[in-house]
Coordinates of C-alpha atoms in Angstrom, one line a residue:
M1 CA -5.2 -163.4 317.1
H2 CA -3.1 -166.3 317.5
A3 CA -4.0 -170.0 318.9
T4 CA -1.6 -172.5 320.6
D5 CA -1.8 -176.5 320.0
S6 CA -1.1 -178.8 322.5
R7 CA 2.7 -178.9 322.5
G8 CA 2.5 -174.9 322.6
Y9 CA 3.4 -174.0 319.2
S10 CA 1.2 -171.0 317.6
P11 CA -0.1 -172.2 313.8
A12 CA 1.0 -170.1 310.7
F13 CA -2.7 -169.1 310.3
L14 CA -5.9 -169.4 312.5
Q15 CA -8.6 -170.9 310.1
P16 CA -11.4 -168.3 310.1
H17 CA -14.8 -168.9 311.0
N18 CA -16.2 -167.2 307.9
G19 CA -14.9 -167.1 304.3
N20 CA -12.0 -169.0 302.2
G21 CA -9.6 -170.3 304.7
H22 CA -7.2 -171.4 301.9
R23 CA -3.9 -169.6 301.0
S24 CA -1.6 -170.4 298.1
S25 CA 1.9 -171.7 298.6
G26 CA 3.5 -168.5 297.3
Y27 CA 1.5 -166.1 299.8
V28 CA 2.7 -164.6 302.9
P29 CA 0.7 -162.3 304.7
G30 CA 2.3 -159.7 306.8
K31 CA 5.6 -161.8 306.0
V32 CA 4.9 -164.5 308.6
V33 CA 6.7 -167.6 308.0
P34 CA 6.7 -171.0 307.4
L35 CA 4.2 -171.4 305.1
R36 CA 2.1 -175.2 304.7
P37 CA 1.5 -176.7 301.4
P38 CA -2.0 -177.1 300.8
P39 CA -3.4 -180.7 301.8
P40 CA -3.8 -183.4 298.9
P41 CA -6.9 -184.3 297.6
K42 CA -9.0 -186.7 299.4
S43 CA -9.7 -189.2 296.5
Q44 CA -6.0 -189.8 296.0
A45 CA -5.2 -190.6 299.5
P46 CA -6.4 -194.4 299.9
T47 CA -4.3 -195.5 296.2
K48 CA -1.1 -193.8 297.2
Y49 CA -1.0 -194.4 301.1
P50 CA 1.4 -197.1 301.1
S51 CA 3.6 -195.4 299.0
I52 CA 3.3 -192.4 300.8
R53 CA 4.2 -194.1 304.4
H54 CA 7.5 -195.4 302.5
E55 CA 8.3 -191.9 301.1
A56 CA 7.5 -190.2 304.6
R57 CA 9.6 -193.1 306.6
A58 CA 12.4 -192.6 304.5
S59 CA 12.3 -188.9 304.4
F60 CA 12.2 -188.9 308.0
V61 CA 15.1 -191.0 308.3
F62 CA 17.0 -188.6 306.2
S63 CA 15.8 -185.4 307.7
S64 CA 16.8 -186.7 311.0
E65 CA 20.6 -187.0 310.1
E66 CA 20.5 -184.0 307.9
Q67 CA 18.9 -181.8 310.9
Q68 CA 21.8 -183.4 313.2
A69 CA 24.4 -182.3 311.2
Q70 CA 22.5 -178.8 310.2
G71 CA 22.6 -178.6 313.8
E72 CA 26.2 -179.0 314.7
S73 CA 26.8 -176.5 311.5
R74 CA 24.3 -174.0 313.0
N75 CA 25.9 -174.3 316.5
Q76 CA 29.3 -173.5 314.9
K77 CA 28.1 -170.6 313.0
R78 CA 26.3 -169.5 315.9
H79 CA 29.5 -170.0 318.3
K80 CA 31.9 -168.1 315.6
N81 CA 29.5 -165.1 315.1
T82 CA 29.3 -164.8 318.7
F83 CA 32.8 -165.0 319.2
I84 CA 33.2 -162.2 316.3
C85 CA 30.4 -160.0 317.7
F86 CA 32.4 -160.4 320.9
A87 CA 35.7 -159.2 319.3
I88 CA 34.2 -156.4 317.6
T89 CA 32.4 -155.3 320.3
S90 CA 35.5 -155.3 322.6
F91 CA 37.7 -153.7 320.2
S92 CA 35.2 -151.0 319.8
F93 CA 35.3 -150.6 323.3
F94 CA 38.8 -150.3 324.0
V95 CA 39.2 -147.9 321.1
A96 CA 36.6 -145.9 322.3
L97 CA 38.1 -145.9 325.9
A98 CA 41.5 -145.0 324.7
I99 CA 40.0 -141.9 322.6
I100 CA 38.1 -140.7 325.8
L101 CA 40.7 -141.2 328.0
G102 CA 43.7 -139.4 325.4
I103 CA 41.0 -136.7 325.4
A104 CA 40.6 -136.5 329.1
S105 CA 44.5 -136.2 329.5
K106 CA 44.8 -133.7 327.0
Y107 CA 42.3 -131.3 328.5
A108 CA 42.3 -132.5 332.0
P109 CA 44.5 -130.1 334.4
D110 CA 47.5 -131.4 336.0
E111 CA 47.3 -130.8 339.9
N112 CA 51.1 -130.1 340.0
C113 CA 50.9 -127.4 337.5
P114 CA 49.7 -124.1 339.9
D115 CA 48.4 -122.6 336.6
Q116 CA 45.9 -125.4 336.0
N117 CA 43.8 -124.5 339.0
P118 CA 40.4 -124.5 338.2
R119 CA 39.6 -121.9 340.7
L120 CA 42.0 -119.1 339.0
R121 CA 40.4 -116.3 337.2
N122 CA 42.4 -114.8 334.5
W123 CA 43.7 -111.5 335.2
D124 CA 44.5 -108.6 333.1
P125 CA 45.3 -105.5 334.7
G126 CA 46.2 -103.6 331.7
Q127 CA 49.5 -100.8 332.0
D128 CA 48.6 -98.5 334.7
S129 CA 51.6 -97.3 336.5
A130 CA 49.4 -95.8 339.3
K131 CA 47.4 -98.8 339.9
Q132 CA 48.0 -100.2 343.6
V133 CA 47.3 -103.8 343.8
V134 CA 45.7 -106.1 346.8
I135 CA 45.0 -109.4 346.4
K136 CA 43.4 -110.8 349.2
E137 CA 41.3 -113.6 350.4
G138 CA 39.2 -115.3 347.7
D139 CA 41.0 -113.6 345.1
M140 CA 43.0 -116.2 342.8
F141 CA 44.6 -114.9 339.8
R142 CA 45.8 -116.2 336.7
L143 CA 48.4 -113.5 334.7
T144 CA 47.9 -114.0 331.4
S145 CA 49.3 -111.1 329.5
D146 CA 51.8 -108.2 329.9
A147 CA 51.0 -105.7 332.6
T148 CA 52.3 -102.7 334.3
V149 CA 51.3 -101.6 338.0
N150 CA 52.7 -99.5 340.5
S151 CA 52.6 -102.1 343.4
I152 CA 51.3 -105.6 344.0
V153 CA 50.5 -106.4 347.6
I154 CA 49.4 -110.5 348.0
Q155 CA 48.0 -111.2 351.7
D156 CA 45.0 -113.1 353.6
G157 CA 45.2 -116.2 351.2
G158 CA 45.2 -114.3 347.8
L159 CA 47.2 -116.3 345.0
L160 CA 49.1 -114.9 342.0
V161 CA 50.0 -117.5 339.0
F162 CA 51.7 -116.7 336.0
G163 CA 49.7 -118.4 332.9
D164 CA 51.6 -121.0 331.0
D165 CA 50.5 -123.7 328.3
K166 CA 52.4 -126.9 327.3
E167 CA 53.8 -125.3 323.8
G168 CA 55.8 -122.7 326.0
S169 CA 54.4 -120.2 323.5
R170 CA 53.8 -117.4 326.2
N171 CA 55.8 -114.5 326.9
I172 CA 54.7 -112.4 330.1
T173 CA 56.2 -109.5 331.5
L174 CA 54.7 -108.0 334.6
R175 CA 56.3 -104.4 335.2
T176 CA 56.0 -103.3 339.0
R177 CA 57.8 -101.0 341.8
Y178 CA 57.2 -103.9 344.1
I179 CA 55.9 -107.0 345.2
L180 CA 55.0 -107.7 348.8
I181 CA 53.8 -111.3 349.8
K182 CA 52.5 -112.0 353.4
D183 CA 50.0 -113.7 355.5
G184 CA 49.0 -116.5 353.4
G185 CA 49.3 -114.7 350.3
A186 CA 51.4 -116.8 347.4
L187 CA 53.0 -115.7 344.2
H188 CA 54.0 -118.8 341.8
I189 CA 55.7 -119.1 338.6
G190 CA 55.8 -122.8 337.7
A191 CA 56.3 -125.7 340.6
E192 CA 59.1 -128.4 340.8
R193 CA 57.1 -130.7 339.7
C194 CA 55.9 -128.8 336.8
R195 CA 58.4 -126.6 335.4
Y196 CA 57.5 -123.2 334.0
K197 CA 57.6 -123.7 330.1
S198 CA 57.2 -120.0 328.6
K199 CA 58.9 -117.0 329.2
A200 CA 58.0 -114.9 332.2
T201 CA 59.2 -111.8 333.3
I202 CA 59.2 -109.6 336.4
A203 CA 60.6 -106.0 335.7
L204 CA 61.1 -103.9 338.9
Y205 CA 61.2 -100.2 338.2
G206 CA 61.8 -97.1 339.6
K207 CA 64.8 -94.7 340.8
S208 CA 66.3 -94.5 344.4
D209 CA 64.7 -91.0 344.3
E210 CA 60.9 -91.5 343.6
G211 CA 58.1 -93.1 344.8
E212 CA 57.4 -94.1 348.4
S213 CA 60.2 -96.4 350.5
M214 CA 58.4 -99.7 352.2
P215 CA 59.3 -100.1 356.0
T216 CA 62.2 -102.9 356.1
F217 CA 62.2 -103.6 352.1
G218 CA 62.7 -100.0 351.1
K219 CA 62.4 -99.7 347.1
K220 CA 62.5 -101.9 344.1
F221 CA 62.0 -105.3 345.6
I222 CA 60.4 -108.9 345.8
G223 CA 59.4 -109.0 349.6
V224 CA 58.4 -112.2 351.5
E225 CA 57.2 -111.6 355.3
A226 CA 55.9 -114.2 357.9
G227 CA 53.3 -116.4 356.3
G228 CA 54.5 -115.6 352.5
T229 CA 54.9 -118.0 349.8
L230 CA 57.3 -117.4 346.8
E231 CA 57.7 -120.3 344.5
L232 CA 59.3 -119.8 341.0
H233 CA 60.9 -122.8 339.1
G234 CA 62.4 -122.3 335.4
A235 CA 62.9 -125.0 332.9
Q236 CA 65.9 -127.0 333.9
K237 CA 69.4 -126.1 332.6
A238 CA 72.6 -127.6 332.8
S239 CA 74.4 -124.7 334.9
W240 CA 77.8 -124.8 334.1
T241 CA 80.7 -127.1 333.0
L242 CA 84.2 -126.5 332.0
L243 CA 86.1 -126.1 328.8
A244 CA 87.3 -129.6 327.6
R245 CA 89.9 -127.9 325.2
T246 CA 91.7 -124.6 325.4
L247 CA 89.9 -121.7 323.6
H248 CA 92.4 -119.7 321.6
S249 CA 91.8 -115.8 321.1
S250 CA 90.0 -115.1 317.7
G251 CA 89.2 -119.0 317.8
L252 CA 92.0 -120.6 316.1
I253 CA 95.1 -121.8 317.5
N254 CA 97.5 -119.8 316.5
G255 CA 95.0 -116.8 316.5
S256 CA 93.7 -115.1 313.0
Y257 CA 95.9 -113.5 310.7
A258 CA 96.0 -110.2 308.8
F259 CA 98.4 -108.7 306.4
E260 CA 98.6 -105.5 304.2
K261 CA 101.2 -103.8 302.2
D262 CA 101.4 -100.9 299.4
F263 CA 103.8 -101.6 296.5
S264 CA 104.9 -105.4 297.7
R265 CA 106.0 -105.8 294.1
G266 CA 105.7 -109.2 292.5
L267 CA 103.3 -112.0 293.7
N268 CA 103.0 -112.4 297.4
V269 CA 102.3 -116.0 298.6
R270 CA 100.9 -117.5 302.0
V271 CA 100.8 -121.2 302.7
I272 CA 98.4 -122.5 305.3
D273 CA 98.0 -125.6 307.3
Q274 CA 94.5 -126.6 306.6
D275 CA 94.4 -128.7 309.9
T276 CA 95.1 -125.6 312.2
A277 CA 95.0 -122.6 309.8
T278 CA 98.0 -122.2 310.9
I279 CA 100.7 -119.8 308.5
L280 CA 103.4 -122.1 307.3
E281 CA 105.1 -119.8 304.7
S282 CA 105.4 -116.1 304.1
V283 CA 107.0 -115.5 300.7
R284 CA 107.3 -112.8 298.1
F285 CA 108.5 -113.2 294.3
D286 CA 109.2 -110.4 292.5
T287 CA 108.4 -111.8 289.0
H288 CA 107.8 -108.3 287.6
E289 CA 111.7 -107.5 287.7
Y290 CA 113.5 -110.9 288.0
Q291 CA 113.2 -114.3 285.8
N292 CA 115.3 -116.1 288.7
Q293 CA 112.5 -115.0 291.2
S294 CA 109.9 -116.8 288.8
R295 CA 112.0 -119.7 288.9
E296 CA 112.3 -119.8 292.7
L297 CA 108.5 -119.5 292.8
E298 CA 108.3 -122.5 290.5
E299 CA 110.5 -124.4 292.5
F300 CA 108.3 -123.4 295.8
L301 CA 105.3 -124.5 294.5
R302 CA 106.8 -127.8 293.2
V303 CA 107.6 -129.0 296.6
Q304 CA 104.6 -128.3 298.5
D305 CA 102.9 -131.1 300.2
P306 CA 99.3 -131.8 298.6
G307 CA 96.8 -130.2 300.6
R308 CA 98.5 -127.4 301.8
I309 CA 96.2 -124.3 301.1
V310 CA 98.2 -121.3 299.1
A311 CA 97.1 -117.8 299.0
I312 CA 98.5 -115.5 296.2
A313 CA 98.1 -111.8 295.6
V314 CA 99.5 -109.5 293.1
G315 CA 101.4 -106.2 294.4
D316 CA 102.2 -103.5 291.8
S317 CA 102.9 -105.4 288.9
A318 CA 104.1 -109.4 288.5
A319 CA 103.7 -110.0 285.0
K320 CA 106.9 -109.0 282.8
S321 CA 109.2 -111.6 284.2
L322 CA 106.8 -114.2 285.0
L323 CA 107.8 -117.3 283.0
Q324 CA 105.9 -119.8 281.3
G325 CA 106.7 -122.4 283.5
T326 CA 105.9 -120.9 286.6
I327 CA 102.7 -120.0 284.8
Q328 CA 102.2 -123.9 284.0
M329 CA 103.4 -124.6 287.5
I330 CA 100.4 -122.4 289.0
Q331 CA 97.8 -123.8 286.5
D332 CA 98.9 -127.5 287.1
R333 CA 99.3 -127.5 290.9
L334 CA 96.7 -124.8 291.8
G335 CA 93.9 -125.0 288.8
S336 CA 94.4 -121.2 288.0
K337 CA 92.6 -120.4 284.8
L338 CA 93.5 -116.6 285.0
I339 CA 97.2 -116.6 285.6
Q340 CA 98.1 -117.3 281.9
G341 CA 96.7 -113.8 280.9
L342 CA 98.2 -111.8 283.6
G343 CA 99.3 -108.0 282.2
Y344 CA 101.0 -105.3 283.4
R345 CA 100.1 -103.9 286.7
Q346 CA 96.7 -106.1 286.6
A347 CA 95.2 -106.8 290.3
W348 CA 95.1 -110.7 290.3
A349 CA 94.4 -112.6 293.6
L350 CA 94.1 -116.5 294.0
V351 CA 93.3 -118.9 296.5
G352 CA 93.6 -122.6 295.8
V353 CA 94.9 -125.9 297.3
I354 CA 98.0 -127.9 296.3
D355 CA 96.9 -130.6 293.8
G356 CA 93.1 -129.6 294.4
G357 CA 92.3 -129.0 290.9
S358 CA 90.3 -125.9 289.4
T359 CA 87.6 -127.0 291.9
S360 CA 89.5 -126.1 294.8
C361 CA 90.5 -122.5 293.3
N362 CA 88.9 -119.1 293.8
E363 CA 90.6 -116.3 291.9
S364 CA 89.6 -112.7 290.6
V365 CA 91.4 -110.1 288.3
R366 CA 91.0 -106.7 287.9
N367 CA 92.5 -104.4 285.0
Y368 CA 94.3 -101.2 285.9
E369 CA 93.1 -98.1 284.0
N370 CA 93.7 -94.6 285.4
H371 CA 95.5 -95.6 288.4
S372 CA 93.0 -97.6 289.6
S373 CA 91.6 -101.1 289.1
G374 CA 88.1 -100.1 289.8
G375 CA 87.7 -102.4 292.8
K376 CA 89.3 -105.4 294.5
A377 CA 90.6 -108.5 293.0
L378 CA 89.4 -110.9 295.8
A379 CA 89.6 -114.4 296.2
Q380 CA 88.2 -116.2 299.1
R381 CA 87.6 -119.9 300.5
E382 CA 86.2 -121.6 303.3
F383 CA 87.8 -124.8 305.1
D384 CA 87.6 -126.7 308.1
T385 CA 90.3 -127.5 311.0
V386 CA 90.6 -130.9 312.0
D387 CA 88.5 -130.1 315.5
G388 CA 85.7 -128.8 313.0
Q389 CA 86.2 -125.2 313.3
K390 CA 85.3 -123.5 309.9
F391 CA 87.4 -120.5 308.7
T392 CA 88.2 -118.6 305.7
V393 CA 91.0 -117.8 303.8
T394 CA 91.1 -114.6 301.7
A395 CA 93.7 -112.9 299.4
Y396 CA 93.2 -109.6 297.8
S397 CA 94.9 -106.9 295.2
E398 CA 93.7 -103.5 294.2
W399 CA 94.8 -100.4 292.9
I400 CA 93.3 -97.2 294.7
E401 CA 94.2 -93.7 293.2
G402 CA 97.8 -94.8 292.1
V403 CA 98.4 -96.8 295.0
S404 CA 98.9 -100.6 294.9
L405 CA 97.4 -102.9 298.2
S406 CA 97.7 -106.3 298.4
G407 CA 96.9 -108.6 301.6
F408 CA 95.7 -111.7 303.4
R409 CA 93.3 -112.8 306.3
V410 CA 92.8 -116.0 307.5
E411 CA 89.6 -115.8 310.1
V412 CA 87.0 -117.9 311.9
V413 CA 83.7 -117.7 309.8
D414 CA 80.0 -119.2 311.0
G415 CA 81.0 -118.8 314.9
V416 CA 83.7 -120.3 317.1
K417 CA 83.1 -124.0 318.5
L418 CA 83.7 -124.5 322.0
H419 CA 84.4 -128.3 323.4
L420 CA 82.9 -128.7 326.7
L421 CA 83.0 -131.3 329.3
D422 CA 79.5 -131.9 330.0
D423 CA 76.6 -132.7 328.3
V424 CA 74.9 -129.2 327.4
S425 CA 71.9 -129.9 325.0
S426 CA 69.5 -128.3 327.3
W427 CA 71.4 -124.9 326.0
K428 CA 69.8 -123.6 323.1
P429 CA 70.4 -121.1 320.2
G430 CA 70.4 -117.6 321.4
D431 CA 71.0 -118.5 325.1
R432 CA 74.0 -116.1 326.6
I433 CA 77.0 -117.6 328.2
V434 CA 80.3 -116.9 330.0
V435 CA 83.9 -117.9 329.8
A436 CA 85.6 -117.5 333.1
S437 CA 89.1 -116.0 332.8
T438 CA 92.1 -118.0 333.3
D439 CA 94.5 -115.3 333.8
Y440 CA 95.0 -112.8 336.8
S441 CA 92.7 -110.4 335.5
M442 CA 88.9 -110.9 336.1
Y443 CA 88.2 -108.6 333.3
Q444 CA 89.0 -111.6 330.6
A445 CA 85.9 -113.2 331.2
E446 CA 83.8 -113.2 328.3
E447 CA 80.4 -113.2 327.5
F448 CA 79.0 -115.3 324.2
T449 CA 75.6 -115.7 322.6
L450 CA 74.7 -119.2 321.0
L451 CA 74.4 -120.2 317.6
P452 CA 72.7 -123.0 315.9
C453 CA 74.6 -125.9 315.6
P454 CA 73.3 -128.9 314.1
E455 CA 76.7 -130.7 313.4
C456 CA 77.5 -130.0 317.0
S457 CA 77.8 -133.0 319.5
R458 CA 75.9 -133.0 323.5
F459 CA 79.4 -131.7 324.3
Q460 CA 80.1 -128.8 322.0
V461 CA 78.3 -125.3 321.4
K462 CA 79.1 -122.6 318.8
V463 CA 79.1 -118.8 319.6
K464 CA 78.5 -115.9 317.6
E465 CA 81.2 -113.6 319.2
T466 CA 85.2 -114.2 318.6
P467 CA 87.0 -114.9 321.8
Q468 CA 89.5 -111.9 322.8
F469 CA 91.3 -113.8 325.2
L470 CA 92.9 -117.2 325.8
H471 CA 90.8 -119.5 328.0
M472 CA 92.5 -122.6 329.1
G473 CA 90.9 -126.1 328.8
E474 CA 93.3 -128.3 330.2
I475 CA 95.0 -129.8 333.4
I476 CA 98.6 -128.6 333.5
D477 CA 100.9 -130.3 336.2
G478 CA 98.2 -131.6 337.9
V479 CA 96.6 -128.2 338.2
D480 CA 92.9 -127.7 337.1
M481 CA 93.3 -124.9 334.8
R482 CA 90.2 -125.4 332.9
A483 CA 87.9 -122.4 332.3
E484 CA 84.4 -122.5 333.5
V485 CA 81.5 -121.8 331.3
G486 CA 78.0 -120.9 332.7
I487 CA 74.9 -120.5 331.3
L488 CA 73.4 -116.8 332.3
T489 CA 70.1 -117.4 330.4
R490 CA 66.6 -118.7 332.0
N491 CA 62.8 -118.6 330.9
V492 CA 62.0 -117.2 334.3
V493 CA 63.8 -113.7 335.0
I494 CA 63.5 -111.4 337.7
R495 CA 65.4 -107.8 336.8
G496 CA 65.8 -104.3 337.7
E497 CA 65.3 -101.7 335.2
M498 CA 68.2 -99.3 335.2
E499 CA 68.8 -95.5 334.2
D500 CA 71.3 -94.8 331.3
S501 CA 73.3 -93.4 333.8
C502 CA 74.4 -92.7 337.5
Y503 CA 72.1 -90.3 339.4
A504 CA 71.5 -88.5 342.5
E505 CA 73.2 -90.0 345.8
N506 CA 74.2 -93.0 344.2
K507 CA 78.4 -93.2 345.0
C508 CA 78.5 -91.7 341.4
Q509 CA 81.9 -90.4 342.4
F510 CA 82.6 -94.2 341.8
F511 CA 80.2 -95.6 339.2
D512 CA 79.4 -93.4 336.0
Y513 CA 76.2 -96.2 335.6
D514 CA 73.0 -96.5 337.5
T515 CA 73.6 -99.0 340.5
F516 CA 70.0 -99.0 342.1
G517 CA 68.6 -102.3 341.0
G518 CA 66.3 -104.8 342.3
H519 CA 66.1 -107.2 345.3
V520 CA 64.7 -110.1 346.7
M521 CA 64.5 -110.0 350.4
I522 CA 63.0 -113.1 352.5
M523 CA 61.9 -112.3 356.3
K524 CA 61.5 -114.9 359.1
N525 CA 58.8 -117.2 359.8
F526 CA 57.6 -117.5 355.7
T527 CA 55.4 -120.1 354.9
S528 CA 57.6 -121.6 351.7
V529 CA 60.2 -120.3 349.4
H530 CA 61.7 -122.2 346.8
L531 CA 63.5 -120.6 343.9
S532 CA 65.0 -122.8 341.0
Y533 CA 66.7 -122.1 337.5
V534 CA 65.6 -118.2 337.9
E535 CA 67.5 -115.3 336.1
L536 CA 68.3 -112.4 338.3
K537 CA 69.9 -109.6 336.4
H538 CA 70.8 -106.3 337.5
M539 CA 70.0 -107.3 340.9
G540 CA 71.3 -105.5 344.1
Q541 CA 71.6 -101.7 345.4
Q542 CA 75.3 -100.6 345.8
Q543 CA 74.2 -97.5 348.1
Q544 CA 71.8 -99.7 350.6
L545 CA 73.0 -102.4 352.8
G546 CA 71.6 -105.4 352.9
R547 CA 69.9 -105.1 349.2
Y548 CA 71.3 -108.1 347.9
P549 CA 70.1 -109.8 344.5
V550 CA 68.8 -112.9 346.8
H551 CA 68.9 -112.3 350.6
F552 CA 67.3 -114.5 353.4
H553 CA 67.4 -111.9 356.2
L554 CA 67.7 -113.1 359.9
C555 CA 65.4 -116.2 359.2
G556 CA 67.0 -118.9 361.2
D557 CA 67.0 -122.3 360.0
V558 CA 65.2 -122.8 356.8
D559 CA 65.1 -126.9 356.6
Y560 CA 63.5 -129.3 359.2
K561 CA 65.2 -128.0 362.1
G562 CA 63.3 -124.8 361.5
G563 CA 60.3 -126.5 361.0
Y564 CA 59.8 -127.0 357.3
R565 CA 58.9 -130.3 356.1
H566 CA 59.9 -129.1 352.6
A567 CA 63.6 -127.4 353.2
T568 CA 63.9 -124.0 351.7
S569 CA 66.4 -123.9 348.5
V570 CA 67.8 -122.0 345.7
D571 CA 69.1 -124.1 343.0
G572 CA 70.3 -123.5 339.4
L573 CA 70.2 -119.8 339.6
S574 CA 71.8 -117.2 337.4
I575 CA 73.0 -113.9 338.7
H576 CA 74.9 -111.7 336.7
H577 CA 75.3 -108.0 336.1
S578 CA 74.4 -107.4 339.6
F579 CA 75.4 -104.4 341.9
S580 CA 75.8 -106.2 345.6
R581 CA 77.1 -109.7 346.3

């Protein structure tokens, strides 16, 4: 029990009514502080009173100054500690807030992305080509895996959305004979403000002579009737551009080069310009039969400019009249190590660079035994043109069952580089492109597959295939002759599944291939249709009137004049290998 004096302070202890109330100066009951020392003996108080008063007075003065200083110090420390605590607390709060917001932003649905609608349910209809699906009021499905069904009707507020993820790692293919969207139904793959990142494919299957034919739309279609919504939005790409430089057949300015001949006796020589891969000299020196020819070869090599590429291949035999001076010249200027011991009918080939030393020289030799060299003496080296196009120079020599063969090849390697007018950094390895014809024949349009090209700029790509035709990349006499280059690949694809050959009543007298593709048809009074960066392949039906890859059928005005706040649009589509306009 505590007591309080007249000033409101509680004493350290309350004197008990019974027992000894004395406590030693070191005793701390219950760890309560401060402690007071025991009172002095009464017998000593009168004699030491003046001294005690004096000491007390002096002690009082000193304690007052000290207390003031200590008070200020305590106030400063208190303010400092308060500031430190506030800073730590604030820092912790903001760190925690950042973490919470980061986690929330990572997992919170994006309202612009249709697949992140929290009301959607994952849908996996499986593989059942007989299943006729109707998505109606209350059905809000997110397709998350491959599926095959007979047909899909989306109506009365039903919703079908293709699932996606931030990494774009999904690859979903939906196979069906047709999709019909009407009366408030909707199909979404991505959105204009949240483009689809993964790979989505709608494959329309079926033959013209099988299955039911729907009114208006027929077979093998995506159809949008009154009240229907179709929103398909793939990843944005530069749709097309122009060649900035002429693309030559074979990928080299003067084309590739190939030569082979039997019994071309002596040393066959080719000189190639490294900047353009052009053949500058094509000569033969019969160093087997004539020493003068050996001297001519020595002089020929002596006058060549440094940096020229030289390829040499033995035909039949070249050693009999090959002089030491010529051998020394080949060693000095081309870095050969095998020419010194060249023997009768030995197969020998070399590719080197004038004054490039032995490091620039590649050569091979094969012995002649029983009318055979047991394989090719093959020499090959890789070079770059001034435009950065890689090419190889190959020389070879061999004996096969008593027949001597020698030859040369100059050809591109590791793909052909295209120089383009616009930034095409959105084009990726594996994409397919088309280069338009710049001749009178449309059949000179060529398709290519893009290769990885870390050394390419934003205005260059490298293609896998070798061009077969010339494609102009220049403005000539004020006429723009530059070939168009289009990207065919998109990550959202609508395609028709095709048979191997023409069948039934599909005008097979004109076509030896299947022309019954898929088609997209939109009817009047639809709610919303926007298609962007979608690939349509094998679409259109040759034998049916009005069956086009994309067809707005008698829809009237489809912008604000027709009552559409968000004007209907198709943008960046790739329509290729189709069977109707």
